[in-house]
Short mmCIF file of the C-alpha atoms (twelve columns), coordinates in Angstrom:
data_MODEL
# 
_entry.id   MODEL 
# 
loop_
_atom_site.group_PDB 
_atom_site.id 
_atom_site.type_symbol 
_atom_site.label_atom_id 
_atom_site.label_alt_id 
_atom_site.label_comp_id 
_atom_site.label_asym_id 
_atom_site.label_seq_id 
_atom_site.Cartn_x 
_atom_site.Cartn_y 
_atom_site.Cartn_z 
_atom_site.pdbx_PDB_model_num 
ATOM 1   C CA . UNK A 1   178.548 39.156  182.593 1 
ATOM 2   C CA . UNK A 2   179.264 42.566  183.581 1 
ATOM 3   C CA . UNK A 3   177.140 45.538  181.798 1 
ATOM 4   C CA . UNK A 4   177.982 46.971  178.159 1 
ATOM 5   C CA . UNK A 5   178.922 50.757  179.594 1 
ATOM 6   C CA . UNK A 6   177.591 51.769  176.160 1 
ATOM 7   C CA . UNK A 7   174.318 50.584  176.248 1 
ATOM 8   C CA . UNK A 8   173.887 52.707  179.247 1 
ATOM 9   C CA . UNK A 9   173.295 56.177  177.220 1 
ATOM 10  C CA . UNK A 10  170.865 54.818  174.692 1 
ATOM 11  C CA . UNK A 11  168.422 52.984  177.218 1 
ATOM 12  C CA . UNK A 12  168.497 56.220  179.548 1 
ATOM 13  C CA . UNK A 13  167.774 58.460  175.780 1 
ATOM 14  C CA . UNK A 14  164.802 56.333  175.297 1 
ATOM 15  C CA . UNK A 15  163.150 56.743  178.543 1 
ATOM 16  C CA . UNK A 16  163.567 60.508  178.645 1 
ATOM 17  C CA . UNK A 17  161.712 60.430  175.000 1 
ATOM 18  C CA . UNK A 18  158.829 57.864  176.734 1 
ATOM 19  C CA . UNK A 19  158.473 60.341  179.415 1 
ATOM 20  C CA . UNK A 20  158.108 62.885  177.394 1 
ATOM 21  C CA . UNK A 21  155.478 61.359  175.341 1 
ATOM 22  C CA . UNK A 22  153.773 60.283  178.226 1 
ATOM 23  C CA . UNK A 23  153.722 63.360  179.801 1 
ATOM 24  C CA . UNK A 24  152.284 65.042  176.384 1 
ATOM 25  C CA . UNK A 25  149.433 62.236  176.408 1 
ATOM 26  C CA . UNK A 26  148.405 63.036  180.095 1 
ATOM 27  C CA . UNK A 27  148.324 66.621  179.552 1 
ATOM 28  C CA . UNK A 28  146.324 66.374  176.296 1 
ATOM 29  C CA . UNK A 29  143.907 63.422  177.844 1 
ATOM 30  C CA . UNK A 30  143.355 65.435  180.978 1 
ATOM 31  C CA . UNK A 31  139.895 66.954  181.091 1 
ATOM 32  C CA . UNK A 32  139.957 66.560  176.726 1 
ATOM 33  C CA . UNK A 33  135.754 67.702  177.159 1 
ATOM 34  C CA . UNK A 34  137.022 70.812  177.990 1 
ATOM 35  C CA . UNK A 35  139.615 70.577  175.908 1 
ATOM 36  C CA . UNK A 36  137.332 69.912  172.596 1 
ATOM 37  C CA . UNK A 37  134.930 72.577  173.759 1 
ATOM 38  C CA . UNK A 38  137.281 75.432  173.659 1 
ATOM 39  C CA . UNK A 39  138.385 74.058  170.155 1 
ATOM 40  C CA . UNK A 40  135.217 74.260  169.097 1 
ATOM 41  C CA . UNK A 41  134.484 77.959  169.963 1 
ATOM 42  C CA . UNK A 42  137.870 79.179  169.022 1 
ATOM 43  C CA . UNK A 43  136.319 77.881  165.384 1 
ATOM 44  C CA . UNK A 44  133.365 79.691  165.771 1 
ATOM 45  C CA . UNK A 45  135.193 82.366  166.678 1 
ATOM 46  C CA . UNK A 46  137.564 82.227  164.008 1 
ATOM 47  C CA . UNK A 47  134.347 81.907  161.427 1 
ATOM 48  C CA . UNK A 48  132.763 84.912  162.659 1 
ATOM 49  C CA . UNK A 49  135.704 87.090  162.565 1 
ATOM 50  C CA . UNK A 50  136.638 85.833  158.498 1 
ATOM 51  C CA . UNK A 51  132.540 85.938  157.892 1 
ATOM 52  C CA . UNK A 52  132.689 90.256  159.270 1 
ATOM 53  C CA . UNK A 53  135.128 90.336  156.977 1 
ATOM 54  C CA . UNK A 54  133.261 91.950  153.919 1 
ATOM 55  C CA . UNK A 55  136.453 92.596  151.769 1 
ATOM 56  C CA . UNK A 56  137.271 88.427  151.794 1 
ATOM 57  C CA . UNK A 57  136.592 86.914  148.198 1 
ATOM 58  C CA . UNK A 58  134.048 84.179  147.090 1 
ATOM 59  C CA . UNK A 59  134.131 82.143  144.495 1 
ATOM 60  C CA . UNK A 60  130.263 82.115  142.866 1 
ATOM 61  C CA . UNK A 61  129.310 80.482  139.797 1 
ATOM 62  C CA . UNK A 62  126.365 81.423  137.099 1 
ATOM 63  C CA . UNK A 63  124.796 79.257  134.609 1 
ATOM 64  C CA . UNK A 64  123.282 80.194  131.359 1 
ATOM 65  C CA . UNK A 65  124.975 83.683  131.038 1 
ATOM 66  C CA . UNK A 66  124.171 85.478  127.639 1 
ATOM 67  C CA . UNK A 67  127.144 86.571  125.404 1 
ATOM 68  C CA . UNK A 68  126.444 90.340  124.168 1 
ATOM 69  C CA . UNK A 69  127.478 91.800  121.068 1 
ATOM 70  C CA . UNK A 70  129.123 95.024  121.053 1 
ATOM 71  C CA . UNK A 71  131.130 97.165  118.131 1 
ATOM 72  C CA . UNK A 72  128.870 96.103  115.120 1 
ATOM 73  C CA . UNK A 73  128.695 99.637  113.972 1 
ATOM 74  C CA . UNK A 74  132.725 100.279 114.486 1 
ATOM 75  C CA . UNK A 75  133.178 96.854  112.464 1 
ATOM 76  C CA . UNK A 76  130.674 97.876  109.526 1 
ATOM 77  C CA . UNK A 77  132.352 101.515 109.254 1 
ATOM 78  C CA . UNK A 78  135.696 99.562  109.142 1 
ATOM 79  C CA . UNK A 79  134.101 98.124  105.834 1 
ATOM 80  C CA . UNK A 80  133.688 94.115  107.516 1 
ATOM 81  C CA . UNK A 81  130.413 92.144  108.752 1 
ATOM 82  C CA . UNK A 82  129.870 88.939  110.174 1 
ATOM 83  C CA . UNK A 83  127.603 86.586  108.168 1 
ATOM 84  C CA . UNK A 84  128.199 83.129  110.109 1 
ATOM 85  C CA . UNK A 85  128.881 82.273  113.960 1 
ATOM 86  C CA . UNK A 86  126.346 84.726  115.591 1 
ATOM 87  C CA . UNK A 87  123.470 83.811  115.192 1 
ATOM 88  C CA . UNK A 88  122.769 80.814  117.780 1 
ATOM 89  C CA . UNK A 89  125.265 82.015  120.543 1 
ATOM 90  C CA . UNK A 90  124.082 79.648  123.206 1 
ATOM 91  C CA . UNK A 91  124.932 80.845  126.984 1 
ATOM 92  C CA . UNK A 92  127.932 79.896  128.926 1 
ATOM 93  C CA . UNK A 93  129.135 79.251  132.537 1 
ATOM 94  C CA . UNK A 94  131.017 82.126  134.287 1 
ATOM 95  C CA . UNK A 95  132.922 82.079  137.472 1 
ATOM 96  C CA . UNK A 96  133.420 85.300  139.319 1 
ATOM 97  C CA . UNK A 97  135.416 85.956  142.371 1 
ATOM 98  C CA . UNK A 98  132.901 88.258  144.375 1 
ATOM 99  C CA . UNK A 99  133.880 90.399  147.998 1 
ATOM 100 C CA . UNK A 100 131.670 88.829  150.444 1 
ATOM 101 C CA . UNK A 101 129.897 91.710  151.139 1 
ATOM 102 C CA . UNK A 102 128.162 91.700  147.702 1 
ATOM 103 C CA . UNK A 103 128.069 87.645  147.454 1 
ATOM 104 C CA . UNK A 104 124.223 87.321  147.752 1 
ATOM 105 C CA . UNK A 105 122.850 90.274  146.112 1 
ATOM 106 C CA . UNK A 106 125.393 89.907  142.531 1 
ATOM 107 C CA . UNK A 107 123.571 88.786  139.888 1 
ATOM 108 C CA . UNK A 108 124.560 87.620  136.433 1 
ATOM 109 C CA . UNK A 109 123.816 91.269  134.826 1 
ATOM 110 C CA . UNK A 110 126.390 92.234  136.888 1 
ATOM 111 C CA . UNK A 111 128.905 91.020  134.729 1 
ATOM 112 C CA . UNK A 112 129.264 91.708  130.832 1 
ATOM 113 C CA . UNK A 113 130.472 88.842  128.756 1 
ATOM 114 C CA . UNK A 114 130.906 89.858  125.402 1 
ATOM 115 C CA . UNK A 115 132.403 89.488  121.881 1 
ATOM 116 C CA . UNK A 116 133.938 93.241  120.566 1 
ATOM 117 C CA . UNK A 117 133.316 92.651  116.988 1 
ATOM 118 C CA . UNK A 118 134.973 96.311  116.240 1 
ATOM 119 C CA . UNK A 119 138.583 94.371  116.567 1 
ATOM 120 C CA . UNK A 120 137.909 92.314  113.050 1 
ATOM 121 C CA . UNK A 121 140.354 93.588  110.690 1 
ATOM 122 C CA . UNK A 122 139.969 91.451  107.792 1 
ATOM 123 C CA . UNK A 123 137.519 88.989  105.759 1 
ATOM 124 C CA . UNK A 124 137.700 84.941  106.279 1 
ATOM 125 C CA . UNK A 125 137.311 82.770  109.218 1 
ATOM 126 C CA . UNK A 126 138.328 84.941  112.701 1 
ATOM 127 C CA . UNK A 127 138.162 83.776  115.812 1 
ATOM 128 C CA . UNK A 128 136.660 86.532  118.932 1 
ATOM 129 C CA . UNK A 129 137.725 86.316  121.900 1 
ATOM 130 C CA . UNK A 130 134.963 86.225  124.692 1 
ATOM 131 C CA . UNK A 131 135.564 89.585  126.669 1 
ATOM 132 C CA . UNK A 132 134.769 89.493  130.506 1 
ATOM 133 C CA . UNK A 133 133.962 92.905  132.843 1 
ATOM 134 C CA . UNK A 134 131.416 93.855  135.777 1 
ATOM 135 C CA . UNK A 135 129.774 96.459  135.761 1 
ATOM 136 C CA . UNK A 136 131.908 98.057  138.924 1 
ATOM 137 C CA . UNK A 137 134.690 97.010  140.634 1 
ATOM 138 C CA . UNK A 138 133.210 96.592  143.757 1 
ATOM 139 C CA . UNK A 139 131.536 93.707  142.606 1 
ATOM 140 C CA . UNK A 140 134.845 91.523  142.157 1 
ATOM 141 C CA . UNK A 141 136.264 89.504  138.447 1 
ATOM 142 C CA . UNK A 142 135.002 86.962  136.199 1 
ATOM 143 C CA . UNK A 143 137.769 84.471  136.932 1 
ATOM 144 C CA . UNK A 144 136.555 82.176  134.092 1 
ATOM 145 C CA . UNK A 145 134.222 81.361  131.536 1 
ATOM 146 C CA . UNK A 146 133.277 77.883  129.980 1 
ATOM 147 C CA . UNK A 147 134.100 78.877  126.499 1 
ATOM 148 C CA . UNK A 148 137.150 81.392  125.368 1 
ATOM 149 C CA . UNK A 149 135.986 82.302  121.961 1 
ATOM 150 C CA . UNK A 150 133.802 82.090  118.922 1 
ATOM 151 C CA . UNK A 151 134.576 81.135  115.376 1 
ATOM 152 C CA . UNK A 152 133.129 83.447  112.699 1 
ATOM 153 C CA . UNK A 153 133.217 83.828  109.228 1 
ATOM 154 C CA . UNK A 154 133.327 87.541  108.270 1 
ATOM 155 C CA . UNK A 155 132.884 89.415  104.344 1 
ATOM 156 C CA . UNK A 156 133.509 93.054  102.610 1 
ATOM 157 C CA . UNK A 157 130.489 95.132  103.858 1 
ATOM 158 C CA . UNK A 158 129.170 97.065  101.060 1 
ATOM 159 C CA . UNK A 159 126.306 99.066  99.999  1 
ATOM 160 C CA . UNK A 160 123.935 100.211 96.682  1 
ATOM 161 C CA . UNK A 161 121.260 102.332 95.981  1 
ATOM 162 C CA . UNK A 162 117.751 102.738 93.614  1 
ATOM 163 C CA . UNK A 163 116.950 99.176  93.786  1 
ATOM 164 C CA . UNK A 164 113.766 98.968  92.255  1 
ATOM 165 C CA . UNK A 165 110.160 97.785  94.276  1 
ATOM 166 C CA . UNK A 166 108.183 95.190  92.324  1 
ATOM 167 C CA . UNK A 167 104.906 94.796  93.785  1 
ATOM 168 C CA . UNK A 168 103.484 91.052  92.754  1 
ATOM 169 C CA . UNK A 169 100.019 89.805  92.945  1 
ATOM 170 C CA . UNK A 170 99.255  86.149  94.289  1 
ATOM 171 C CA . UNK A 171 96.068  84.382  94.574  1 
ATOM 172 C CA . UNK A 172 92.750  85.603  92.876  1 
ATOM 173 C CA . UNK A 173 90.734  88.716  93.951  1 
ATOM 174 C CA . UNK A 174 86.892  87.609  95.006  1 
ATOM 175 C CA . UNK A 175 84.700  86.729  91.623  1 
ATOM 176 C CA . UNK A 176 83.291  89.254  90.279  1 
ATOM 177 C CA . UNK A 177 85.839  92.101  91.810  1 
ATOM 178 C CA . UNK A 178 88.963  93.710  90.637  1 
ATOM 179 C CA . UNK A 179 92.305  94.363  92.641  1 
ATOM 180 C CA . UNK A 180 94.139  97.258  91.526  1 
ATOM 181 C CA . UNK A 181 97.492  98.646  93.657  1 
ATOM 182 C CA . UNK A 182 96.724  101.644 93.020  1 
ATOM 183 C CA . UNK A 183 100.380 102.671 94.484  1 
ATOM 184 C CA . UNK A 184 103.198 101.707 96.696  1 
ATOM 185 C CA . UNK A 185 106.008 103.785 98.525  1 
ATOM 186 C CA . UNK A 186 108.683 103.544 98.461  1 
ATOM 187 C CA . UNK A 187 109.827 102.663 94.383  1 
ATOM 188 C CA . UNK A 188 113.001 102.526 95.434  1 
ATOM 189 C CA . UNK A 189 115.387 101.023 98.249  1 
ATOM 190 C CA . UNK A 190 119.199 101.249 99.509  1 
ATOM 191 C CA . UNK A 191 120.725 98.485  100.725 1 
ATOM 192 C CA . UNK A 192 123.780 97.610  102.417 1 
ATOM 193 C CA . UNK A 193 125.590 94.148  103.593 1 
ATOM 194 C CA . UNK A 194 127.427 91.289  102.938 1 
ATOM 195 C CA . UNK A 195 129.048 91.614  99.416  1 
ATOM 196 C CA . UNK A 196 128.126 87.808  98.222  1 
ATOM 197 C CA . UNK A 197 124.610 88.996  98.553  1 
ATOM 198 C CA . UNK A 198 123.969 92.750  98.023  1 
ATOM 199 C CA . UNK A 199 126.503 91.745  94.572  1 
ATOM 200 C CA . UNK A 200 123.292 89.917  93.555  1 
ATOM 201 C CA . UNK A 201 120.364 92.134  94.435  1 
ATOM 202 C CA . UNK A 202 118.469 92.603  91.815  1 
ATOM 203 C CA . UNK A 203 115.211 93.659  92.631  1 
ATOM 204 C CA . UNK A 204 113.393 94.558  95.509  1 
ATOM 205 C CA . UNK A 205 109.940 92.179  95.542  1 
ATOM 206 C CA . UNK A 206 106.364 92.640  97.550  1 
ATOM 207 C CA . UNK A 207 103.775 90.250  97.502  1 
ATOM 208 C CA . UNK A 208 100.306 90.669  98.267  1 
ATOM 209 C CA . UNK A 209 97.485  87.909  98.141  1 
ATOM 210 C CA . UNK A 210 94.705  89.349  96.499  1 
ATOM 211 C CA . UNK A 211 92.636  86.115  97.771  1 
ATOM 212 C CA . UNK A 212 92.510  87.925  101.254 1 
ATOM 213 C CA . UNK A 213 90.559  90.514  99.815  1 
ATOM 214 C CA . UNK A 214 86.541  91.344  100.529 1 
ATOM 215 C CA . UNK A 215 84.186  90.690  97.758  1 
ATOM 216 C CA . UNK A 216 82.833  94.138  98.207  1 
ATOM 217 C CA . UNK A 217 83.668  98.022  96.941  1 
ATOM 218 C CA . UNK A 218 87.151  98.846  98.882  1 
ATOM 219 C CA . UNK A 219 90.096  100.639 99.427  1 
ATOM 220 C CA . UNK A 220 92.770  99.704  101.546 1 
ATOM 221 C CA . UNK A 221 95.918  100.557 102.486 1 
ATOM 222 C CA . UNK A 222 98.957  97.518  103.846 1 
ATOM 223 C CA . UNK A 223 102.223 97.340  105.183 1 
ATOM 224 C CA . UNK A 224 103.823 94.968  103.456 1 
ATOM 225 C CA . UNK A 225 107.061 92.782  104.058 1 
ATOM 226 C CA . UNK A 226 109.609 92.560  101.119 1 
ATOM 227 C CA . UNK A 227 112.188 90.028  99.896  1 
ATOM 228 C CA . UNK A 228 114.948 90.031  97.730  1 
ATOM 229 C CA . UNK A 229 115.475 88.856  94.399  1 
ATOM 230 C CA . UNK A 230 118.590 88.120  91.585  1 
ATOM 231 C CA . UNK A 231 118.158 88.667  88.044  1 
ATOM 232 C CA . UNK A 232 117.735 85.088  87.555  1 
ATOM 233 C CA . UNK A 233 114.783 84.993  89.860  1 
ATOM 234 C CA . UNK A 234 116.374 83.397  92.905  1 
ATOM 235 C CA . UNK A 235 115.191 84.163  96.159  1 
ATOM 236 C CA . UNK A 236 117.843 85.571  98.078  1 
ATOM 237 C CA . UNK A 237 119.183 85.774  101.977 1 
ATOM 238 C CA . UNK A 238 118.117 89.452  103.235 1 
ATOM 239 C CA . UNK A 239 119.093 88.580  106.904 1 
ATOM 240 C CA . UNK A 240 122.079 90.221  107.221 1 
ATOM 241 C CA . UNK A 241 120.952 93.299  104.788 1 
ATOM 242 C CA . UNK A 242 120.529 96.561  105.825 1 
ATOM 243 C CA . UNK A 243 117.243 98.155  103.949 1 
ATOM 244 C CA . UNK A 244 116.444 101.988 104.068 1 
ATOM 245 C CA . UNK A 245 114.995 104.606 102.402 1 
ATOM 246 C CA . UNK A 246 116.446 108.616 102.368 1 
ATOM 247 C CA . UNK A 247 118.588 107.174 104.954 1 
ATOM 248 C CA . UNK A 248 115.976 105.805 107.348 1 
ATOM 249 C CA . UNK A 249 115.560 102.041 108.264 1 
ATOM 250 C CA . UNK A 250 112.740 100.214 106.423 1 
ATOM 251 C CA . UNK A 251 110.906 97.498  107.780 1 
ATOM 252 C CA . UNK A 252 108.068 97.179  105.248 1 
ATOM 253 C CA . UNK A 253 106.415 98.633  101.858 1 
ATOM 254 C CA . UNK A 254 103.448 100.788 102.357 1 
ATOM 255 C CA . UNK A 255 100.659 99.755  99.642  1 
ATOM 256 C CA . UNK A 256 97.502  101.028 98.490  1 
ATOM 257 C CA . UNK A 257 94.866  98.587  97.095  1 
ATOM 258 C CA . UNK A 258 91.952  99.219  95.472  1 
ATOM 259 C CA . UNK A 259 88.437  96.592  95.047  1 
ATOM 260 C CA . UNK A 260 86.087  97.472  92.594  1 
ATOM 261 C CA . UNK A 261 83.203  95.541  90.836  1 
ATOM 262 C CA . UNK A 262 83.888  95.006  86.802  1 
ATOM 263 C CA . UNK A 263 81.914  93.815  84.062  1 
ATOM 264 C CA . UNK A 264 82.992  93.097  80.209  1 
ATOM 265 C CA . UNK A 265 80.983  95.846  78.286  1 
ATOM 266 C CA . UNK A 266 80.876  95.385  74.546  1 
ATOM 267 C CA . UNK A 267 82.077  98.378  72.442  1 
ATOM 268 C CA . UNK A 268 78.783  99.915  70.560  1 
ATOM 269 C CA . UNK A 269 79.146  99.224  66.981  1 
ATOM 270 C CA . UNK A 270 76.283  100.939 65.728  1 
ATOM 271 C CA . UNK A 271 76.681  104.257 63.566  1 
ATOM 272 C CA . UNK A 272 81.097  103.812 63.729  1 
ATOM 273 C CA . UNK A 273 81.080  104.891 59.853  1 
ATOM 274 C CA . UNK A 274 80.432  107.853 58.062  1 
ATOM 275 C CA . UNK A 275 80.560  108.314 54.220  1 
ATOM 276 C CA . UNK A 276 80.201  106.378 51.188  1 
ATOM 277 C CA . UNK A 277 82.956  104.731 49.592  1 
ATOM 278 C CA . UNK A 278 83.801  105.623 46.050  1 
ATOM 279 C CA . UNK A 279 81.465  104.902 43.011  1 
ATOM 280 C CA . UNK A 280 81.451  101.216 42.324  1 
ATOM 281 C CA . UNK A 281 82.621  99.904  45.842  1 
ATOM 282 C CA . UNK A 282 80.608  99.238  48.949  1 
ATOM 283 C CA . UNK A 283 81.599  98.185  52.512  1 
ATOM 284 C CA . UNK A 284 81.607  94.271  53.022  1 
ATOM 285 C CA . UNK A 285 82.565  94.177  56.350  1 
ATOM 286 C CA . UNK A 286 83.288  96.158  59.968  1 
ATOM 287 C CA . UNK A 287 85.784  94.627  62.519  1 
ATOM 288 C CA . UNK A 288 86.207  95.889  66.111  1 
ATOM 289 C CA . UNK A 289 89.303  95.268  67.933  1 
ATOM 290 C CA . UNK A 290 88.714  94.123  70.895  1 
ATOM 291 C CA . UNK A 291 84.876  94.231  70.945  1 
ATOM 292 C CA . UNK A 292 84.479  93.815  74.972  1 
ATOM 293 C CA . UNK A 293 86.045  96.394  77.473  1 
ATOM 294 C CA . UNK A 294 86.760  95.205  80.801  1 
ATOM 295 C CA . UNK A 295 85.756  98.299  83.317  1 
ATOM 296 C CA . UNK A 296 85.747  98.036  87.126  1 
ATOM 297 C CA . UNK A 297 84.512  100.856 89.113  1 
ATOM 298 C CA . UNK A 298 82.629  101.527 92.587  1 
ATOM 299 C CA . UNK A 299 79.371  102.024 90.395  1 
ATOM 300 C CA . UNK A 300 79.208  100.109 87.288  1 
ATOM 301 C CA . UNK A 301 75.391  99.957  87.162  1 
ATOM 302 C CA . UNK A 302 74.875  101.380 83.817  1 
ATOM 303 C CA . UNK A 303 76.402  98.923  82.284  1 
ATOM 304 C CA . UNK A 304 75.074  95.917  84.581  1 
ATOM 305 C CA . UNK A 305 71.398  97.236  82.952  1 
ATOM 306 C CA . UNK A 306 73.107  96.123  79.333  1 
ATOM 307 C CA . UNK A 307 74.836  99.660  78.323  1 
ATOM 308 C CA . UNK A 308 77.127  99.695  75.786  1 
ATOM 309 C CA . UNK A 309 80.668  102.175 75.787  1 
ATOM 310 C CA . UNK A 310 80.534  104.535 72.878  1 
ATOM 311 C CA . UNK A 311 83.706  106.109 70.904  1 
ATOM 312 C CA . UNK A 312 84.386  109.711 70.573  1 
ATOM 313 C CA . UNK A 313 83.980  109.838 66.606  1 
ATOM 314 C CA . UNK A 314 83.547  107.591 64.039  1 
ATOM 315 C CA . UNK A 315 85.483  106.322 60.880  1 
ATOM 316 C CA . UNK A 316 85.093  108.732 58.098  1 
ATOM 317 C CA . UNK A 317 85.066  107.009 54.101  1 
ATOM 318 C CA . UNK A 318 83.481  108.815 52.016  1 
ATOM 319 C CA . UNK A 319 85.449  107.974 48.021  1 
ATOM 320 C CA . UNK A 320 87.416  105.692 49.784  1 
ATOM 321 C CA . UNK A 321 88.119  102.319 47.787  1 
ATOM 322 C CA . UNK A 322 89.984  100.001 50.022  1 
ATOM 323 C CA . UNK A 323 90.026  98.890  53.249  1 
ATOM 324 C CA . UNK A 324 90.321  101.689 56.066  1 
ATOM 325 C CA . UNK A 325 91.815  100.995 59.499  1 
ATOM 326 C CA . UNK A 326 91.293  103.845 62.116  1 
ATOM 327 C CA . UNK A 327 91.992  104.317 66.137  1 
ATOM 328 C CA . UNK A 328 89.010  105.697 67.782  1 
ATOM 329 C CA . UNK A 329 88.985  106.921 71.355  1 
ATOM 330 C CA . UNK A 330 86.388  105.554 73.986  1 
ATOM 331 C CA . UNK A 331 84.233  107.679 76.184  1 
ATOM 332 C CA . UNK A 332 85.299  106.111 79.602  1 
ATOM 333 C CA . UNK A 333 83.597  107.593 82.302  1 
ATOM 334 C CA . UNK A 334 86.145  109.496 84.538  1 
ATOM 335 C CA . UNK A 335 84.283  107.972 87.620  1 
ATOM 336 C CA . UNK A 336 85.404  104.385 86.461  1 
ATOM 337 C CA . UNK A 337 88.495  103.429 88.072  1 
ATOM 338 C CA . UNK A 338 89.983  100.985 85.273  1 
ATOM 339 C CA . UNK A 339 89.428  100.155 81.638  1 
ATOM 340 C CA . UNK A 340 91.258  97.467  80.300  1 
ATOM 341 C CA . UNK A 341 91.158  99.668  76.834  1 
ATOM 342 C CA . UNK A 342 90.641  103.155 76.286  1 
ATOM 343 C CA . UNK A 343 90.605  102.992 72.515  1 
ATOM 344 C CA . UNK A 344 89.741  100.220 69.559  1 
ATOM 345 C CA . UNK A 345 90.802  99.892  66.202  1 
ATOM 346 C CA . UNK A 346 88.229  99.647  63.767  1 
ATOM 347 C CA . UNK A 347 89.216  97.992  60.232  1 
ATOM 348 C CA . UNK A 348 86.113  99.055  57.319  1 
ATOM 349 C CA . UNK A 349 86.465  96.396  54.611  1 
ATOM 350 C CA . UNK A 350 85.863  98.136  50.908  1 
ATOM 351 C CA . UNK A 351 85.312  95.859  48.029  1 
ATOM 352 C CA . UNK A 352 84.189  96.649  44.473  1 
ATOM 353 C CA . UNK A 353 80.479  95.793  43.825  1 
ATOM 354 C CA . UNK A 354 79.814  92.420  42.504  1 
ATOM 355 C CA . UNK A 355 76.619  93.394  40.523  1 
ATOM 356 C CA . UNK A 356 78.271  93.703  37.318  1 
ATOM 357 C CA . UNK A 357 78.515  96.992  37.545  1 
ATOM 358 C CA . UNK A 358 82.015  98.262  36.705  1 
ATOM 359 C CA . UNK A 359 84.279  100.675 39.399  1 
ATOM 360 C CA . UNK A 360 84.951  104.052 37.741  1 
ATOM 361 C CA . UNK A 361 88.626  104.351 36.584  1 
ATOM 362 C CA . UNK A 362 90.055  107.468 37.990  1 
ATOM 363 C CA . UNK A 363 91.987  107.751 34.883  1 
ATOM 364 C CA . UNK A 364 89.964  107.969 32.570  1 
# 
């Protein structure tokens, strides 16, 4: 059989490409230690040219990065405050893309991540977005963060003055001693926040527990914390309040307390009339109202040894032929620091005598 002339081009194409290939192989198989070797320190070449290279960006990741707060006074001016979705911010992830230079000194503080809370415009739920900057821009971007924004829930911020202090004892004071607040300051608070609550403020309240107290003569002065109250006696949120006084931030209620020894002392009842009632009648009876004082004072002594507390004057009834009720004042000691009653009433019963003698008629 004589040859297909056009098979003659193709088998010749085919070679050429084998030599070729062959050729490549030899060259790239001949001395390949060498070969490898100056592969390997063009890499390390190539690395320490890109790692001199201080302007190349990194990619570096932080972990438990705090969200800050900024523009709470811009949003309160603007009449708004946030009373849900702040308060247990928990930290996100940030990426940043740093220059290489800075890549191992960069911390997280570099970086502020941050709701602006001086963009709310209106009350309801709002949603913040999570703001990203560092702190020069040397220092490269925050690329991303593992949460975008925040829900909130935001009210009217409003304000009111004069609310009354109420300063409440709890617990007993030590037997045989008196608690007195002697006073407290301020009397009166402003207050300023979230309208569902500052809408219900009705009084300003200060406990102290008198229990705590020494049994012993004492005066002592307390900074006290303070809670809110309604009118109905609820206890009310104060978190988000704002409390001051002439326009300076209060934290507490300054108190002074007083502890004195106190005894019951019976009102002397001895010599409390003058006079004789008219012709024909005759006193049947004296009442005292009340006959015990309570006084409490850093010397009560006097009255520990069985001393009685006298009245200025007594009740006057001469010609008098019924029953005579009269107000006396008490002599209480001005070194005493409390009497439970500075004056008693004293009620002089008048009957006619019962000895068959008969009452003069005045008209006759």
């Amino acid at each position: 059989m004589m040859n297909d002339p056009s098979r003659i081009p193709a088998e010749q194409e085919n070679k050429a490409t084998e030599n070729i290939l062959k050729k490549i192989w030899k060259r790239l198989t001949h001395q390949w230690a060498w070969k490898i070797t100056c592969l390997a320190l063009a890499i390390c070449l190539w690395g320490g040219l890109i790692s001199q290279d201080a302007t190349l960006p990194r990619e570096k990741v932080f972990e438990n990065v705090k969200i800050n707060i900024s523009g709470t006074t811009t949003m309160k001016n603007n009449g708004f405050i946030v009373v849900e979705g702040l308060d247990e911010l928990e930290p996100i992830q940030i990426k940043v893309s740093v220059p290489q230079k800075y890549y191992n000194s960069v911390t997280a503080s570099y970086y502020n991540t941050r709701l602006d809370l001086s963009q709310i415009k209106d009350v309801g739920q709002q949603t913040l977005k999570i703001i990203t900057s560092s702190t020069a821009s040397v220092y490269g971007t925050v690329t991303e963060t593992s949460v975008t924004e925040i829900p909130v829930v935001v009210e009217h911020y409003v304000s009111r003055s004069r609310i009354p202090v109420e300063v409440r004892a709890i617990g007993e004071a030590p037997e045989g001693y008196m608690a007195i607040i002697a006073e407290y300051d301020p009397l009166r608070v402003d207050i300023a926040g979230p309208a569902s609550v500052v809408e219900q403020v009705s009084v300003c309240v200060v406990e102290y527990d008198f229990s705590t107290l020494p049994a012993a003569y004492t005066q002592k002065k307390a900074s006290c914390s303070f809670h809110f109250e309604s009118a109905d006696g609820k206890r009310l949120d104060s978190d988000d309040l704002t409390v001051t006084y002439q326009s300076t931030a209060l934290q507490n209620i300054n108190l002074a307390l007083e502890v004195y020894p106190w005894i019951d002392v019976p009102v002397y009842t001895e010599n409390l009339v003058s006079g004789e009632p008219a012709q024909g009648y005759e006193i049947t009876g004296i009442t005292v109202k009340p006959e015990y004082v309570t006084l409490a004072g850093a010397d009560i002594s006097r009255y520990l040894n069985g001393e009685s507390i006298h009245p200025y004057s007594n009740v006057n009834v001469a010609g008098k032929k019924q029953n005579v009720i009269s107000t006396l004042t008490l002599r209480v000691p001005t070194s005493l620091h409390y009497a439970s009653d500075t004056m008693v009433t004293v009620i002089v019963t008048i009957e006619p005598i019962r000895s068959g003698f008969s009452p003069v008629d005045d008209a006759q």
